[in-house]
Tab-separated table of C-alpha atoms in Angstrom:
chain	number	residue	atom	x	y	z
K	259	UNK	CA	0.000	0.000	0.000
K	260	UNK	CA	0.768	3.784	0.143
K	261	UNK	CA	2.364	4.109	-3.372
K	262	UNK	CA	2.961	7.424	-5.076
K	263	UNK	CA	3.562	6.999	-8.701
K	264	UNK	CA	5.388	10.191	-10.549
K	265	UNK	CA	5.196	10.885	-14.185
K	266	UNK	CA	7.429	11.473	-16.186
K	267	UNK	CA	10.954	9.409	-14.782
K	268	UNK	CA	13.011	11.681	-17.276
K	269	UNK	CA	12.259	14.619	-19.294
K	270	UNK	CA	15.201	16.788	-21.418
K	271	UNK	CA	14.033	19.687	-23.191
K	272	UNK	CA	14.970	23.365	-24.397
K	273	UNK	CA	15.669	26.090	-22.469
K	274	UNK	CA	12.382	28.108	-22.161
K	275	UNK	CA	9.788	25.532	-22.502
K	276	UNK	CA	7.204	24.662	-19.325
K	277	UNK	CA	7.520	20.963	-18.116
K	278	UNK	CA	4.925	19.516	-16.089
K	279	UNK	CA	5.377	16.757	-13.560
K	280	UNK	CA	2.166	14.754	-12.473
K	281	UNK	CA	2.214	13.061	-8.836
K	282	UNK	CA	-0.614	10.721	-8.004
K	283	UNK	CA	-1.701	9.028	-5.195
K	284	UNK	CA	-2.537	5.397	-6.142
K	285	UNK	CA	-4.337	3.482	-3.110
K	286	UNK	CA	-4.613	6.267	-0.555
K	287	UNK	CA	-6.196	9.699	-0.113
K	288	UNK	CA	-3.715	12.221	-0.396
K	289	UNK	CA	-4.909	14.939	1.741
K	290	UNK	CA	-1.178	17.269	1.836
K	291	UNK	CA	1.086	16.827	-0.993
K	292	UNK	CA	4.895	17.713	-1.121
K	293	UNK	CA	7.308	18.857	-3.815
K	294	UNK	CA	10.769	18.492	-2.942
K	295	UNK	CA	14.064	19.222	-5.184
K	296	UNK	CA	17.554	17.651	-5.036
K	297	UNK	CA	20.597	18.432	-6.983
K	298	UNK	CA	23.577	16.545	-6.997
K	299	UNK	CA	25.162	14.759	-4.093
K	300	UNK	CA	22.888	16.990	-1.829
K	301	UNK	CA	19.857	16.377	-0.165
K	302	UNK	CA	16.326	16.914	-0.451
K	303	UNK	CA	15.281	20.368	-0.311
K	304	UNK	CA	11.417	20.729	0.599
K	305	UNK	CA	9.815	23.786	-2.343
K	306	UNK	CA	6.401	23.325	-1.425
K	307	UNK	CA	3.445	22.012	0.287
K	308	UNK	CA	0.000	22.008	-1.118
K	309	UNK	CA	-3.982	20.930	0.769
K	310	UNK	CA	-5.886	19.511	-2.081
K	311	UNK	CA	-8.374	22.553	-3.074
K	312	UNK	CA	-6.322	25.068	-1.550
K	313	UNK	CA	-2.931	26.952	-2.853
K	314	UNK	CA	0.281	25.883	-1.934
K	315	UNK	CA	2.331	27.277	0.576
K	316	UNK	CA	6.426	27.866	-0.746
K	317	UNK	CA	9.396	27.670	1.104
K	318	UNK	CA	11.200	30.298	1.802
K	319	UNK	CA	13.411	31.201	-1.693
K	320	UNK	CA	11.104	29.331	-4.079
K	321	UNK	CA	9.525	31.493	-6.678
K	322	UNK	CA	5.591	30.184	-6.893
K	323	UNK	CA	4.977	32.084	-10.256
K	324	UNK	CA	8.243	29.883	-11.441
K	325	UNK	CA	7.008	26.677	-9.864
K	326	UNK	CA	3.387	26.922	-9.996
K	327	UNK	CA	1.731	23.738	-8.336
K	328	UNK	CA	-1.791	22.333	-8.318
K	329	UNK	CA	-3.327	20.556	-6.033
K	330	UNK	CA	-6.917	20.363	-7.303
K	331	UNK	CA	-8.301	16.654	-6.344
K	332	UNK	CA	-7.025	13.991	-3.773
K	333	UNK	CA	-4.857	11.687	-5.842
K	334	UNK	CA	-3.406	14.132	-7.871
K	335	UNK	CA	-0.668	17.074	-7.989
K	336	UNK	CA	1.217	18.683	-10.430
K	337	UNK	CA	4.087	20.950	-10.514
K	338	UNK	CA	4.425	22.951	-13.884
K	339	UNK	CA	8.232	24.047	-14.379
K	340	UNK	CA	7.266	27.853	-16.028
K	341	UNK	CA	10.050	28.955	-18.856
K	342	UNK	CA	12.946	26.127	-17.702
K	343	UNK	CA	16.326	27.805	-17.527
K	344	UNK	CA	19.499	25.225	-17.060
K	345	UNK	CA	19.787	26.251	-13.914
K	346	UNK	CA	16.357	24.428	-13.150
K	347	UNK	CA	17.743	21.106	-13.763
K	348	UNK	CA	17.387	18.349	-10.648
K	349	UNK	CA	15.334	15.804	-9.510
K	350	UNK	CA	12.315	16.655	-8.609
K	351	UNK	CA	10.298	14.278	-6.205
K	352	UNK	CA	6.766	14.529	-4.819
K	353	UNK	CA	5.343	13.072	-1.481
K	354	UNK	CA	2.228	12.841	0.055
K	355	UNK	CA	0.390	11.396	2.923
K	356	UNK	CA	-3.373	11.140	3.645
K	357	UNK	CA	-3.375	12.666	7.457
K	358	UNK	CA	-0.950	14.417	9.684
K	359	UNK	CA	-0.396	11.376	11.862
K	360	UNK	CA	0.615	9.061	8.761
K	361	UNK	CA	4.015	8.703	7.107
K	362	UNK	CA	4.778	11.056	3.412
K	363	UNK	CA	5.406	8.747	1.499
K	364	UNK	CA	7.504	9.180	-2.041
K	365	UNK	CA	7.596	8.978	-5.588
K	366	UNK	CA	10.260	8.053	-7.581
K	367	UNK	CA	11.102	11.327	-8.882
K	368	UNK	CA	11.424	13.220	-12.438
K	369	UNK	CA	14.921	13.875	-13.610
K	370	UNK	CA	14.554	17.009	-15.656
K	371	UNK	CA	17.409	18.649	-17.804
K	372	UNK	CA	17.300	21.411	-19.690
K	373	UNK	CA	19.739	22.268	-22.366
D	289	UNK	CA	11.745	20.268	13.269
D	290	UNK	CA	14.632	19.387	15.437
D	291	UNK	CA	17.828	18.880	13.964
D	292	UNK	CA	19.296	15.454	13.945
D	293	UNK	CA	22.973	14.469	13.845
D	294	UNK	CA	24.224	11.316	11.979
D	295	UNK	CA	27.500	10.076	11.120
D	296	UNK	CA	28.287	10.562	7.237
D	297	UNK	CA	29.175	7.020	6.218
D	298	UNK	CA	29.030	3.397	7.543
D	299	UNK	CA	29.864	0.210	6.188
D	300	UNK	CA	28.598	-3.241	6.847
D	301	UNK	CA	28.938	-6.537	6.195
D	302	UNK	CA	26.831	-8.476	4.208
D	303	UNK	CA	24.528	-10.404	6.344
D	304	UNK	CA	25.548	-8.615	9.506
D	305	UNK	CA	22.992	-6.392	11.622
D	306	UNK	CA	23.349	-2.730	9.951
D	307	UNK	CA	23.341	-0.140	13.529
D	308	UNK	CA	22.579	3.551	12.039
D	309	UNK	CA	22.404	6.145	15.070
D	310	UNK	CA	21.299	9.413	15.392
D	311	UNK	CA	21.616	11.843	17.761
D	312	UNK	CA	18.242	14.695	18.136
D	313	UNK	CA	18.728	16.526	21.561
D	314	UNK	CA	16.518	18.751	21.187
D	315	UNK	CA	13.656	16.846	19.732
D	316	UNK	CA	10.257	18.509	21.506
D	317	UNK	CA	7.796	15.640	23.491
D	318	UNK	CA	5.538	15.814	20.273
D	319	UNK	CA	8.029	15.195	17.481
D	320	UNK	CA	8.498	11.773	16.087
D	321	UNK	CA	11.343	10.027	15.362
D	322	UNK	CA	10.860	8.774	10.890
D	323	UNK	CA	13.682	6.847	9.388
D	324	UNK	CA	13.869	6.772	5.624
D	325	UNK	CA	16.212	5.708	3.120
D	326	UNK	CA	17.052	6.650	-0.558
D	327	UNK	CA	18.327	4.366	-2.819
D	328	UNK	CA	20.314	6.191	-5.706
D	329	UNK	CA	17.993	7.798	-8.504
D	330	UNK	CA	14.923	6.913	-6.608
D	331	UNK	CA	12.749	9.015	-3.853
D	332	UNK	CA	13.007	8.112	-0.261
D	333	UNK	CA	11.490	4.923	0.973
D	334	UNK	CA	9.883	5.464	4.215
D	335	UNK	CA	11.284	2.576	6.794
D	336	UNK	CA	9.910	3.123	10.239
D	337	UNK	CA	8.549	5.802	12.674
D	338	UNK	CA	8.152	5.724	16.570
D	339	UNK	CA	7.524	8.468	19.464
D	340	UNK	CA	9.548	6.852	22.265
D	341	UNK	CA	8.302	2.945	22.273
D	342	UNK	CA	10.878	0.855	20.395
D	343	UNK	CA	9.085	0.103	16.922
D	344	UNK	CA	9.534	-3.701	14.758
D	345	UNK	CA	8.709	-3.769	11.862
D	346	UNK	CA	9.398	-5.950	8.725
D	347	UNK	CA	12.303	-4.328	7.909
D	348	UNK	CA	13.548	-2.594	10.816
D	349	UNK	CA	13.890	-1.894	14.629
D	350	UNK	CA	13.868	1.340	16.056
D	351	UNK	CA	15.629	1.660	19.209
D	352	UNK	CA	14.476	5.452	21.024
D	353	UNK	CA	16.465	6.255	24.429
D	354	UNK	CA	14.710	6.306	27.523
D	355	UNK	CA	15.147	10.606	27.001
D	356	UNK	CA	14.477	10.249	23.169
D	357	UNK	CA	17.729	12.237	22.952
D	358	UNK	CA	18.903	9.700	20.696
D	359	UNK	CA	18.202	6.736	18.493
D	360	UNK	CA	19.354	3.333	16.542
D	361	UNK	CA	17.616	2.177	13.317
D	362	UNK	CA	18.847	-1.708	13.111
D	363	UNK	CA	18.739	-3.791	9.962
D	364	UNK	CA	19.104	-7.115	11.465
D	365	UNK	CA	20.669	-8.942	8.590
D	366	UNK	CA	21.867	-6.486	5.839
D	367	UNK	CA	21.969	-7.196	2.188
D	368	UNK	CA	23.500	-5.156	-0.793
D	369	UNK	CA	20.372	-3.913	-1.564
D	370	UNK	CA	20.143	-1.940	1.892
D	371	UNK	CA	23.100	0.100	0.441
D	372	UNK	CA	21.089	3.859	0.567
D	373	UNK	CA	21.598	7.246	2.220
D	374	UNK	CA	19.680	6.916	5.753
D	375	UNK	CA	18.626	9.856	6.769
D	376	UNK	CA	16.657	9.967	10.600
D	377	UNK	CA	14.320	13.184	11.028
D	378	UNK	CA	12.247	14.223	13.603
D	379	UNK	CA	8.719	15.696	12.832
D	380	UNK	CA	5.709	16.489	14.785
D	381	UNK	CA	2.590	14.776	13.557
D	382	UNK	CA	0.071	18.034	13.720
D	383	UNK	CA	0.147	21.469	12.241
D	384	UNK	CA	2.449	22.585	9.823
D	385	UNK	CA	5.029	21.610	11.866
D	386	UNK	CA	4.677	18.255	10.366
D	387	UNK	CA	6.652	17.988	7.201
D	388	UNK	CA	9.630	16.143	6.638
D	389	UNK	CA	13.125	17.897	6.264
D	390	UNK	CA	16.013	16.568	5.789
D	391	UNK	CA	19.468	16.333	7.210
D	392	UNK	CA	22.599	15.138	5.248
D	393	UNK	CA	21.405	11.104	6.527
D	394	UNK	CA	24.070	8.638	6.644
D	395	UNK	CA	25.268	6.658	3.095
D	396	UNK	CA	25.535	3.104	3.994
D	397	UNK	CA	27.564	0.704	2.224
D	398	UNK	CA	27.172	-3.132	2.563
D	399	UNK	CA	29.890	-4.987	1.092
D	400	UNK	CA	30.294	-8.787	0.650
């Protein structure tokens, strides 16, 4: 049980283009859903966390017009990468968790590059 | 969330009991102790979770200190495929205190 699935694995594309990244909950509710980004050897930094039917609330340094996330229905979020720069490249990797008391638990990320 | 301390690196032997500790001093009497582990190229893999009873599950025990100052996430027989970045965080479980953040973890390495 508890299995986040993430869509796409991999995605290369131009600078300037918007990428979106789907995260769905498969066999549980997913009440709060996370959006965390990881370059390199480092680890994960939380950007965002999003209440189905509400708007997400950023971290502190994360631009929400550049990483605009929706959160519109209980299985499913999406992060939308606005005009991808180079400098946007990671691995992106979304959680979620159906109550407060539960673990997050993770999908497998999205490996984005942009050239 | 409270900060948590782990060593950077361990190694183990194949087969042996795999002892990860981690040191959170200043974790508050609501914050939970959540283990996780992330395999390379994947996302984390949630292990185990406890508030200050010692936790069994299928693939781990979590030992918490009598003064939850501290605490030991044992794999009892380790295999190559436990080789992963461990990384031990304390979160509460209400508010919006409860989201996961994470430390540097520990990278641990079985070899045959």
């Amino acid at each position: 049980g508890a299995v986040v699935s993430q869509h796409p694995s991999r995605v290369i594309c131009k600078s300037g283009t918007s990428v979106k990244i789907e995260c769905r909950s498969l066999d549980f509710q997913a009440t709060t859903m996370f959006w965390y980004r990881q370059f390199p050897k480092k680890s994960l930094m939380l950007m965002a966390t999003s209440n189905e039917g509400s708007k997400a609330t950023y971290e502190q340094g994360v631009e929400k017009d550049k990483f605009l996330i929706n959160h519109a229905s209980l299985t499913l979020s999406t992060l939308t990468v606005t005009s991808a720069h180079p400098e946007d490249s990671s691995f992106y990797i979304c959680s979620a968790r159906d109550s407060y008391n539960q673990p997050q638990h993770f999908g497998d990320g999205t490996r984005l590059s942009i050239l | 969330d409270a900060k948590t301390t782990q060593p950077t690196s361990m190694d183990c032997a194949e087969g042996r009991a795999a002892n990860l500790p981690c040191n959170h001093s200043t974790i508050s009497g609501n914050e939970y102790v959540y283990w996780y582990r992330q395999i390379h190229s994947q996302g984390p893999q949630y292990i185990i979770h406890g508030l200050k009873n010692n936790e069994t599950n299928e693939m781990a025990s979590l030992i918490i200190t009598e003064d939850r100052k501290s605490s030991t996430l044992i794999l009892p027989h380790a295999t190559l495929r436990d080789t992963a970045v461990y990384y031990c965080i304390v979160r509460a479980n209400t508010g919006t205190a409860s989201k996961l953040t994470f430390g540097t973890g520990t990278r641990l390495q079985v070899t045959l």
